């Protein structure tokens, strides 16, 4: 087999056929979609959930993961936080001419491993190749299909006093990826938190039935995600700066680099907003899972009717947080 | 609003929010996915079909279509030829920094129009922005979800004597796009055939129940697609060179440029293999649809047990056709 991707790998002919057979089918197994233009899926009774995400992360291999692991975990997490059980994934590759096939194999194996670990099947794929200089290595789209199971998920029935929980430390992914690029002058002080959260989320839903809402604070970070929730549902949320779980090394890197961990991407964390009466139980469940061992209550819904996010500082003052604005962090996912 | 895409349009913050609102939601309407991480879909009883495709076509606007129209029609066609009724689409954009927002709007409106025309709903999307030089304008992934309706579709029960039908002229898309690039020294002699075929295919299935198989001969062209079918199902197919429907202007351009229309991409054509007894009926149904007015019987299954495609030339000799090999046509879809 060739060492590098060339344009003929994307033209639908003999080399495309061999690439699919030797790289994709070798890792994912042969599915209907290898023979037909669409895969046939069995979907259990229930409403179907679908989500799509393109991954353009740079570098493609980073401390704690790769674009392949991320492309599977990221889409699984979008399904899981919406209250759906992830079942199937499709993947679409745009590959730059000259990309090493050995790297493509590593990426595809990471995808296959993450899919296997989470019980999700990769059912359809597509490969396009563009000329050298028309992409940066490889971009991957994954689309996830899941099913909403009966009586579980997000009620969206917010009440004053509802607790805001984050499942672990914030900013790990952002710091790991930004420093891994090598142009910030410090070596990566931590690993990305890149992980599939469907197992942990399933534990919460199995034992609690519904929560108010779940979200994964990826691009834009914790602050941007909470602002979106606050605005979409017209609730005021107040989070306490002192309670935010942040690794010492992430704190240190942020101080040096001038980043705010509230706006750094996470790829293995979920926000849970739950009834005040449920919060301790949810924390216990989260802490029983490896991905949730640092779960923390970081604030609460303090009023309804106005969509805003407030940060209570260590000296007791409050300031309003907005969405990430400007472009600190391109290609973080 | 800004005139050009900048990196902040992809970072998940304020500009991303505005881009989604002013471009995507403006064209596609507001769906669940605008509020949540996954869209909730209603799927009628039946097995679910899913397919994914990335579009990297160059140029993004070409005679007869655009990357937007193609991204919708191409995925709808993959569902339709698999025997599924297309219902939902997701779309993932990778956009180059500096891309004109006016062009993005045109593309998105083309997508919305094609989706509307075909009765398909766009339910989820994602936008990433990469630095100038890290993509060529815009790449779009669409993933399609459909449903296999009871008792219709592809039987795959091939018999000797089965007829091979193509729904119209071949090579139009390939010639339109390759000449539109302007570097071949001739102006585009024809329009791309880019079109959604689900209506035409539905007419055939409604009136015929099942066919043997349907495929859309896109990348790699008619010959590559037929070779794939021949090999996958171990059947020998013979097609007659004289019967191939080819527009005069496509023939002329191929002569000048040295292209073989059998290997040129089509984006609005379908292959039907049907029982010999069904062939006239299928031709009549196809000819009653605008997309099928040039439908032609081009050959038949001449034996079983060996997977090969034979071309009967005008002088009566036969030669074996293989998959497209080498890279004639990068970025044709």
XYZ file of C-alpha atoms in Angstrom:
666
model
C 0.000 0.000 0.000
C 1.117 3.594 -0.609
C 2.781 5.579 2.187
C 1.015 8.888 1.549
C -2.479 9.866 0.495
C -2.660 11.019 -3.105
C -5.499 12.555 -5.053
C -6.501 9.238 -6.588
C -7.422 7.988 -3.102
C -10.397 10.329 -3.335
C -11.618 9.864 -6.885
C -13.903 6.903 -6.268
C -11.803 4.462 -8.286
C -9.387 1.658 -7.511
C -7.299 3.499 -4.885
C -10.399 4.709 -3.041
C -11.617 1.120 -3.007
C -8.320 -0.081 -1.524
C -8.147 2.716 1.033
C -11.634 1.865 2.257
C -10.807 -1.824 2.424
C -7.348 -1.552 4.001
C -7.873 1.344 6.408
C -11.550 1.889 7.169
C -13.057 -1.571 6.855
C -9.953 -3.003 8.534
C -10.662 -0.871 11.630
C -14.436 -0.493 11.618
C -15.480 -3.824 10.132
C -17.588 -4.281 7.036
C -21.037 -2.798 7.221
C -23.926 -2.514 4.792
C -22.663 0.893 3.825
C -19.587 -0.678 2.294
C -21.834 -2.317 -0.285
C -24.628 0.199 -0.595
C -25.043 3.937 -0.669
C -26.744 3.960 2.715
C -26.571 1.825 5.846
C -29.664 0.163 7.216
C -30.046 0.650 10.961
C -32.206 -0.885 13.585
C -33.557 1.833 15.857
C -35.432 0.737 18.967
C -38.810 2.300 19.651
C -38.457 5.900 20.693
C -37.705 9.308 19.296
C -34.474 9.537 17.400
C -31.726 12.034 18.235
C -29.236 13.286 15.677
C -26.245 15.591 15.916
C -23.349 16.521 13.644
C -19.889 17.928 14.296
C -16.820 18.638 12.194
C -13.375 18.325 13.761
C -10.497 20.479 12.552
C -8.311 20.323 15.661
C -4.661 21.287 15.425
C -2.482 19.380 16.180
C -4.248 16.178 15.193
C -2.373 14.220 17.864
C -2.310 15.975 21.236
C -1.605 15.009 24.859
C -4.522 12.815 25.900
C -6.051 12.145 22.523
C -6.249 12.572 18.767
C -8.670 13.968 16.229
C -10.004 10.418 15.898
C -10.773 9.902 19.582
C -12.211 13.418 19.759
C -14.398 12.967 16.670
C -16.081 9.974 18.268
C -16.227 11.219 21.881
C -17.362 14.719 20.896
C -20.369 13.510 18.967
C -21.243 10.822 21.507
C -21.224 13.530 24.169
C -23.557 15.777 22.168
C -26.055 12.922 21.998
C -25.569 11.947 25.644
C -26.059 15.451 27.068
C -29.243 15.799 25.049
C -30.537 12.780 26.975
C -30.180 10.297 24.143
C -28.473 6.931 24.134
C -25.845 7.020 21.347
C -26.172 4.122 18.896
C -24.603 4.885 15.539
C -21.996 7.161 13.994
C -21.150 8.147 10.442
C -17.791 9.645 9.546
C -16.706 11.838 6.659
C -13.012 12.479 6.014
C -11.486 15.351 4.048
C -7.811 14.483 3.664
C -4.976 16.582 2.291
C -2.883 15.087 -0.476
C 0.404 13.891 1.016
C -1.073 12.946 4.407
C 0.747 9.908 5.842
C -1.411 6.795 5.626
C 0.199 5.540 8.845
C -1.251 8.579 10.644
C -4.644 7.976 9.043
C -4.561 4.401 10.319
C -3.741 5.604 13.857
C -6.657 8.029 13.725
C -9.056 5.421 12.421
C -7.963 2.915 15.078
C -8.533 5.581 17.769
C -12.031 6.035 16.365
C -12.711 2.308 16.325
C -11.440 1.920 19.905
C -13.481 4.807 21.260
C -16.586 3.573 19.446
C -16.106 0.081 20.842
C -15.567 1.361 24.374
C -18.821 3.277 24.238
C -20.946 0.666 22.494
C -21.496 2.741 19.376
C -21.308 1.361 15.837
C -19.727 3.258 12.932
C -22.134 2.554 10.094
C -21.225 4.740 7.135
C -18.303 6.775 5.897
C -17.005 8.931 3.101
C -13.526 9.987 2.011
C -12.530 12.991 -0.045
C -8.986 14.017 -0.915
C -8.039 17.627 -1.705
C -4.809 18.954 -3.204
C -1.817 19.729 -1.012
C -2.445 23.132 0.549
C -6.249 22.845 0.361
C -6.645 21.360 3.852
C -4.402 21.007 6.888
C -3.879 17.265 7.272
C -7.309 15.836 7.909
C -10.747 17.095 8.873
C -13.378 14.689 10.143
C -17.119 15.062 10.364
C -19.042 12.679 12.560
C -22.806 12.517 12.734
C -24.362 10.667 15.634
C -27.698 8.933 15.867
C -29.238 7.933 19.151
C -32.543 7.230 20.741
C -34.385 8.993 23.523
C -35.372 6.349 25.970
C -38.649 6.541 27.772
C -38.892 8.806 30.804
C -35.314 9.940 30.936
C -33.587 13.101 29.911
C -33.890 16.830 30.347
C -37.103 18.314 31.760
C -36.098 21.951 31.043
C -38.412 22.851 33.959
C -35.990 25.180 35.715
C -36.677 26.467 39.244
C -34.998 29.063 41.387
C -32.514 27.271 43.590
C -31.608 24.593 41.022
C -27.983 23.574 41.402
C -25.346 23.924 38.677
C -22.842 21.072 38.629
C -19.731 20.587 36.525
C -18.470 17.013 36.274
C -14.799 17.904 36.747
C -11.955 20.344 36.210
C -12.282 22.967 33.487
C -9.872 24.092 30.788
C -7.808 20.889 30.507
C -8.485 20.338 26.809
C -7.890 23.957 25.859
C -4.577 24.180 27.675
C -3.376 20.762 26.478
C -4.084 21.565 22.817
C -2.964 25.176 22.776
C 0.351 24.387 24.452
C 0.866 21.263 22.315
C 1.127 23.502 19.247
C 4.532 24.508 20.508
C 4.279 28.187 19.680
C 3.329 29.416 23.153
C 6.708 28.655 24.615
C 5.588 26.217 27.316
C 5.224 22.454 27.142
C 1.778 20.971 27.682
C 1.291 20.943 31.472
C -1.712 18.595 31.383
C -3.578 16.065 29.271
C -6.746 16.822 27.376
C -9.830 15.530 29.168
C -11.131 14.124 25.842
C -13.505 11.291 26.845
C -16.897 9.853 26.032
C -19.354 10.648 28.800
C -22.313 8.492 27.794
C -21.657 5.934 30.509
C -21.482 8.529 33.279
C -24.544 10.363 31.986
C -26.460 7.118 31.710
C -25.681 6.414 35.384
C -27.154 9.784 36.365
C -30.282 9.335 34.271
C -30.806 5.717 35.338
C -30.767 6.748 38.984
C -32.351 10.191 38.790
C -34.816 9.886 35.902
C -34.640 13.442 34.669
C -32.416 16.429 35.292
C -33.188 20.013 34.217
C -30.592 20.098 31.468
C -27.181 18.746 30.539
C -24.614 20.350 28.239
C -20.977 19.778 27.350
C -18.933 22.978 27.581
C -16.678 22.574 24.528
C -15.823 25.533 22.243
C -16.343 28.763 24.156
C -15.898 26.970 27.478
C -18.034 26.802 30.604
C -18.967 30.496 30.561
C -20.208 30.569 26.963
C -22.260 27.403 27.434
C -23.888 28.712 30.601
C -24.642 32.063 28.937
C -26.390 30.179 26.122
C -28.545 28.268 28.597
C -29.310 31.440 30.572
C -30.409 33.297 27.437
C -32.302 30.426 25.842
C -34.374 29.812 28.978
C -34.348 33.314 30.496
C -32.858 32.347 33.816
C -30.248 34.072 35.935
C -27.464 31.769 37.016
C -24.817 32.653 39.551
C -21.593 30.684 39.754
C -18.987 31.005 42.447
C -15.460 31.641 41.238
C -13.905 30.004 44.281
C -15.804 26.756 43.701
C -14.669 26.264 40.107
C -12.590 23.080 39.853
C -9.374 24.007 38.047
C -6.186 21.967 38.056
C -3.214 23.775 39.562
C -1.207 23.323 36.368
C -4.044 24.702 34.224
C -4.356 27.661 36.570
C -0.633 28.238 36.273
C -0.625 28.026 32.475
C -3.588 30.405 32.286
C -1.765 32.902 34.484
C 1.309 32.773 32.276
C -0.562 32.871 28.972
C -3.360 35.248 29.923
C -6.196 32.766 29.303
C -9.393 32.573 31.315
C -10.237 28.933 32.139
C -13.935 29.829 32.020
C -13.574 30.242 28.252
C -11.273 27.300 27.536
C -12.677 24.259 25.763
C -13.434 21.021 27.570
C -13.941 17.707 25.800
C -14.729 15.392 28.686
C -16.925 17.444 30.983
C -20.655 17.915 31.351
C -22.744 20.565 33.018
C -25.776 19.287 34.934
C -28.486 21.596 36.207
C -30.580 19.685 38.731
C -33.188 20.297 41.411
C -31.624 21.458 44.668
C -32.982 18.299 46.318
C -31.148 16.121 43.776
C -27.755 17.743 43.879
C -26.019 15.588 46.470
C -27.263 12.410 44.842
C -26.018 13.555 41.419
C -22.628 14.490 42.865
C -22.371 11.040 44.464
C -23.203 9.309 41.193
C -20.725 11.443 39.255
C -17.943 10.864 41.778
C -18.467 7.116 41.428
C -17.485 7.385 37.744
C -13.844 7.913 36.699
C -14.798 10.838 34.436
C -16.721 12.539 37.264
C -14.373 12.159 40.207
C -13.893 15.940 40.514
C -17.584 16.801 40.128
C -18.465 20.013 41.930
C -21.492 22.191 42.618
C -20.461 25.546 41.202
C -23.577 27.664 41.580
C -27.326 27.852 41.237
C -30.227 29.427 39.429
C -30.803 32.596 41.406
C -33.829 33.992 39.601
C -36.049 33.550 36.587
C -37.169 35.992 33.907
C -33.819 37.434 32.901
C -31.206 35.517 30.918
C -27.804 36.216 32.420
C -24.791 34.575 33.984
C -23.195 36.120 37.058
C -19.821 35.283 38.572
C -19.444 35.753 42.289
C -15.816 36.650 42.911
C -13.790 35.633 45.977
C -14.319 39.103 47.498
C -18.086 38.732 47.183
C -18.752 41.060 44.247
C -20.657 39.890 41.183
C -19.900 40.470 37.543
C -21.814 39.509 34.456
C -20.162 37.023 32.100
C -20.771 37.138 28.365
C -20.141 34.738 25.521
C -16.589 34.328 24.321
C -16.020 37.183 21.920
C -13.122 37.563 19.532
C -10.960 34.682 18.530
C -8.714 33.349 21.240
C -8.749 29.763 20.149
C -9.192 28.642 16.580
C -9.157 24.918 15.799
C -9.480 23.684 19.354
C -11.856 20.906 18.272
C -22.854 41.903 9.800
C -19.275 41.264 8.668
C -18.480 40.809 4.964
C -15.980 37.971 5.339
C -15.710 34.951 7.595
C -13.087 35.341 10.285
C -11.731 32.857 12.789
C -14.026 34.107 15.533
C -17.012 32.880 13.503
C -15.868 29.397 14.417
C -14.905 29.678 18.069
C -18.326 29.024 19.559
C -18.750 32.537 20.934
C -20.709 35.625 19.999
C -19.830 35.678 16.272
C -20.653 31.984 15.873
C -23.996 32.677 17.528
C -24.706 35.521 15.098
C -23.561 33.540 12.056
C -25.902 30.702 12.978
C -28.777 33.093 13.566
C -28.279 35.345 10.524
C -27.193 32.790 7.928
C -28.226 29.268 8.904
C -31.375 29.769 10.946
C -32.435 32.506 8.486
C -32.373 29.956 5.647
C -33.188 26.665 7.354
C -35.558 27.839 10.101
C -35.053 27.267 13.792
C -34.940 23.657 14.840
C -34.415 21.895 18.136
C -30.751 21.624 17.291
C -30.388 25.373 17.560
C -31.180 25.071 21.256
C -29.810 21.663 22.099
C -26.824 19.544 21.217
C -28.945 17.110 19.247
C -32.150 17.337 17.244
C -35.118 15.157 18.116
C -36.635 13.476 15.078
C -39.807 11.629 14.431
C -39.080 8.510 12.391
C -42.049 6.535 11.082
C -42.071 2.802 11.688
C -39.521 1.061 9.542
C -35.821 0.465 9.250
C -33.748 3.596 9.204
C -31.264 4.411 6.431
C -28.259 6.638 6.952
C -25.582 7.928 4.615
C -22.848 10.560 4.809
C -20.961 12.534 2.180
C -18.430 15.374 2.216
C -18.420 17.854 -0.638
C -15.197 19.571 -1.700
C -16.164 20.485 -5.257
C -14.164 23.112 -7.124
C -15.455 25.575 -8.207
C -18.158 25.966 -5.563
C -20.481 27.624 -8.070
C -20.636 25.812 -11.409
C -22.965 25.737 -14.427
C -26.156 24.072 -13.209
C -25.537 24.168 -9.484
C -23.438 24.949 -6.445
C -21.783 23.059 -3.619
C -24.955 23.772 -1.618
C -27.382 22.252 -4.113
C -24.995 19.337 -4.642
C -24.543 18.698 -0.907
C -28.292 18.253 -0.505
C -29.040 16.445 -3.778
C -26.031 14.132 -3.498
C -26.997 12.812 -0.084
C -30.699 12.607 -0.945
C -29.736 10.511 -3.972
C -27.619 8.133 -1.886
C -30.645 7.492 0.324
C -33.048 7.237 -2.606
C -30.995 4.724 -4.609
C -30.709 2.554 -1.521
C -34.511 2.344 -1.556
C -35.078 4.704 1.370
C -37.344 7.712 1.558
C -35.122 10.685 2.572
C -36.434 12.548 5.621
C -33.716 14.512 7.400
C -30.319 16.029 6.721
C -27.547 17.354 8.925
C -24.862 19.676 7.588
C -21.348 20.396 8.776
C -19.394 23.321 7.329
C -15.629 23.808 7.338
C -15.049 27.371 6.142
C -11.811 29.120 5.257
C -11.078 32.395 6.991
C -11.797 35.227 4.543
C -14.644 33.429 2.759
C -17.286 35.941 1.619
C -20.400 35.721 3.777
C -22.514 36.664 0.749
C -21.314 33.467 -0.961
C -22.047 31.452 2.174
C -25.583 32.835 2.167
C -26.056 31.863 -1.488
C -24.862 28.330 -0.723
C -27.106 27.994 2.301
C -30.120 29.284 0.350
C -29.392 26.728 -2.398
C -29.388 24.044 0.317
C -32.648 25.287 1.807
C -34.306 25.429 -1.626
C -33.190 21.950 -2.635
C -34.271 20.539 0.727
C -37.672 22.188 0.421
C -38.151 20.943 -3.138
C -37.495 17.385 -2.052
C -39.447 17.417 1.212
C -36.397 16.918 3.396
C -35.773 18.823 6.637
C -32.337 20.095 7.683
C -32.257 19.320 11.383
C -28.768 19.932 12.731
C -25.618 21.742 11.724
C -22.110 22.633 12.725
C -19.666 25.319 11.624
C -15.894 25.325 11.921
C -13.572 28.016 10.613
C -9.939 27.317 9.709
C -7.162 29.801 8.982
C -6.674 31.223 5.509
C -4.803 28.604 3.487
C -6.102 25.669 5.572
C -9.116 24.978 3.341
C -10.200 26.065 -0.129
C -13.309 28.187 0.441
C -15.830 25.846 2.004
C -16.288 22.107 2.488
C -19.675 20.710 3.437
C -20.593 17.376 4.958
C -24.193 16.266 4.784
C -25.542 13.194 6.506
C -28.937 11.928 5.449
C -31.469 9.919 7.381
C -34.357 8.149 5.732
C -36.676 5.266 6.234
C -37.112 2.050 4.290
C -40.755 1.740 3.548
C -42.396 -1.635 3.608
C -42.111 -3.842 0.522
C -40.186 -1.458 -1.657
C -36.565 -1.218 -2.633
C -33.814 -3.413 -3.953
C -34.240 -7.186 -4.034
C -30.595 -7.889 -5.047
C -31.958 -11.105 -6.603
C -30.144 -10.772 -9.923
C -30.985 -13.020 -12.864
C -29.375 -13.550 -16.228
C -31.172 -11.308 -18.699
C -31.867 -8.498 -16.204
C -31.794 -5.125 -17.946
C -29.408 -2.307 -17.092
C -30.977 1.139 -17.395
C -29.433 4.580 -17.017
C -31.861 7.391 -16.312
C -30.253 9.855 -18.751
C -27.135 11.199 -20.408
C -23.760 10.500 -18.820
C -20.823 12.769 -18.076
C -22.695 16.091 -17.895
C -21.572 16.921 -14.353
C -17.962 15.978 -14.941
C -17.650 18.036 -18.115
C -19.529 21.023 -16.655
C -17.329 21.175 -13.556
C -13.981 20.390 -15.164
C -14.459 22.983 -17.905
C -15.849 25.556 -15.442
C -12.452 25.648 -13.731
C -11.224 27.582 -16.725
C -7.872 25.857 -17.036
C -8.804 23.429 -19.800
C -9.119 26.147 -22.412
C -12.763 25.540 -23.346
C -15.900 27.102 -21.906
C -18.405 24.819 -20.195
C -20.382 23.253 -23.065
C -23.175 21.934 -20.838
C -24.813 22.265 -17.426
C -24.219 19.868 -14.572
C -27.084 17.395 -14.188
C -27.025 18.020 -10.393
C -30.543 17.118 -9.207
C -32.368 15.259 -6.466
C -33.794 12.000 -7.801
C -35.962 10.906 -4.896
C -39.187 11.850 -6.667
C -38.320 9.904 -9.813
C -37.114 6.907 -7.824
C -40.222 6.956 -5.701
C -42.336 6.812 -8.882
C -40.480 3.690 -10.007
C -40.771 1.961 -6.635
C -44.426 2.931 -6.175
C -45.321 1.356 -9.517
C -42.859 -1.548 -9.617
C -42.468 -2.532 -5.964
C -38.885 -3.717 -6.135
C -36.063 -3.516 -8.614
C -32.825 -5.525 -8.471
C -30.651 -2.592 -7.471
C -30.298 1.162 -7.929
C -27.087 3.198 -7.758
C -26.047 6.736 -8.610
C -22.905 6.822 -10.755
C -21.089 9.793 -9.205
C -17.310 9.799 -8.635
C -15.735 7.245 -10.955
C -18.672 7.447 -13.345
C -20.947 4.812 -14.841
C -18.169 2.287 -15.480
C -16.748 2.326 -11.948
C -20.203 2.010 -10.388
C -21.133 -0.922 -12.610
C -17.791 -2.650 -11.908
C -18.530 -2.333 -8.175
C -21.944 -3.940 -8.583
C -20.494 -6.679 -10.810
C -17.783 -7.532 -8.278
C -19.972 -7.244 -5.176
C -22.598 -9.604 -6.575
C -20.424 -11.701 -8.902
C -22.374 -11.036 -12.057
C -21.190 -10.343 -15.573
C -22.784 -7.282 -17.101
C -22.476 -6.305 -20.722
C -23.232 -2.777 -21.843
C -23.480 -1.611 -25.411
C -21.304 1.366 -26.314
C -23.658 2.506 -29.054
C -26.618 2.678 -26.675
C -24.951 4.953 -24.114
C -26.828 8.263 -23.935
C -24.224 11.019 -24.279
C -24.952 14.614 -25.195
C -23.309 15.740 -28.430
C -21.531 18.578 -26.615
C -20.231 16.219 -23.922
C -19.010 13.840 -26.596
C -17.261 16.736 -28.318
C -15.607 17.981 -25.138
C -14.450 14.454 -24.287
C -12.913 14.098 -27.742
C -11.037 17.377 -27.367
C -9.925 16.789 -23.779
C -9.283 13.060 -23.928
C -11.851 12.096 -21.297
C -13.939 8.944 -21.357
C -17.584 9.737 -20.510
C -17.910 6.303 -18.905
C -15.648 7.550 -16.106
C -17.034 11.077 -15.728
C -19.100 11.916 -12.663
C -22.871 12.293 -12.805
C -24.898 13.994 -10.086
C -28.427 13.568 -11.374
C -28.504 10.096 -12.818
C -29.417 6.685 -11.493
C -28.662 3.171 -12.664
C -31.548 0.702 -12.391
C -31.069 -3.015 -12.843
C -34.491 -4.604 -13.337
C -36.041 -7.854 -14.469
C -36.209 -8.126 -18.250
C -40.005 -8.225 -17.983
C -40.015 -4.906 -16.099
C -37.703 -2.924 -18.318
C -40.213 -1.259 -20.631
C -42.407 -0.249 -17.724
C -39.453 1.266 -15.859
C -38.360 3.166 -18.971
C -41.897 4.553 -19.366
C -42.003 5.677 -15.738
C -38.561 7.292 -15.973
C -39.405 9.092 -19.205
C -42.494 10.556 -17.529
C -40.193 12.373 -15.046
C -38.168 15.426 -16.119
C -34.962 13.932 -14.688
C -35.506 10.678 -16.611
C -36.538 11.887 -20.039
C -33.422 10.395 -21.676
C -33.621 7.057 -19.846
C -32.117 4.248 -21.904
C -31.576 0.506 -21.676
C -27.812 0.174 -22.024
C -27.187 -3.525 -21.464
C -27.991 -6.594 -19.461
C -26.695 -9.194 -17.054
C -25.202 -11.766 -19.368
C -24.109 -14.378 -16.847
C -23.689 -15.085 -13.164
C -20.722 -16.346 -11.169
C -18.039 -13.977 -12.392
C -17.871 -10.313 -11.439
C -17.002 -8.295 -14.523
C -18.215 -5.504 -16.749
C -17.935 -5.877 -20.513
C -18.341 -3.156 -23.122
C -19.643 -4.200 -26.517
C -18.108 -1.841 -29.056
C -19.817 -0.634 -32.245
C -17.876 -3.181 -34.283
C -19.154 -6.005 -32.086
C -16.012 -6.760 -30.071
C -16.082 -6.841 -26.278
C -13.611 -5.384 -23.829
C -13.492 -5.554 -20.068
C -13.900 -2.292 -18.169
C -12.182 -1.700 -14.836
C -12.607 0.826 -12.070
C -11.302 4.328 -12.664
C -7.623 4.170 -11.816
C -5.306 7.108 -11.390
C -6.554 10.567 -10.699
C -8.297 12.195 -13.611
C -10.699 14.261 -11.596
C -10.033 15.500 -8.090
C -12.707 17.564 -6.357
C -15.521 16.789 -8.741
C -18.029 16.514 -5.869
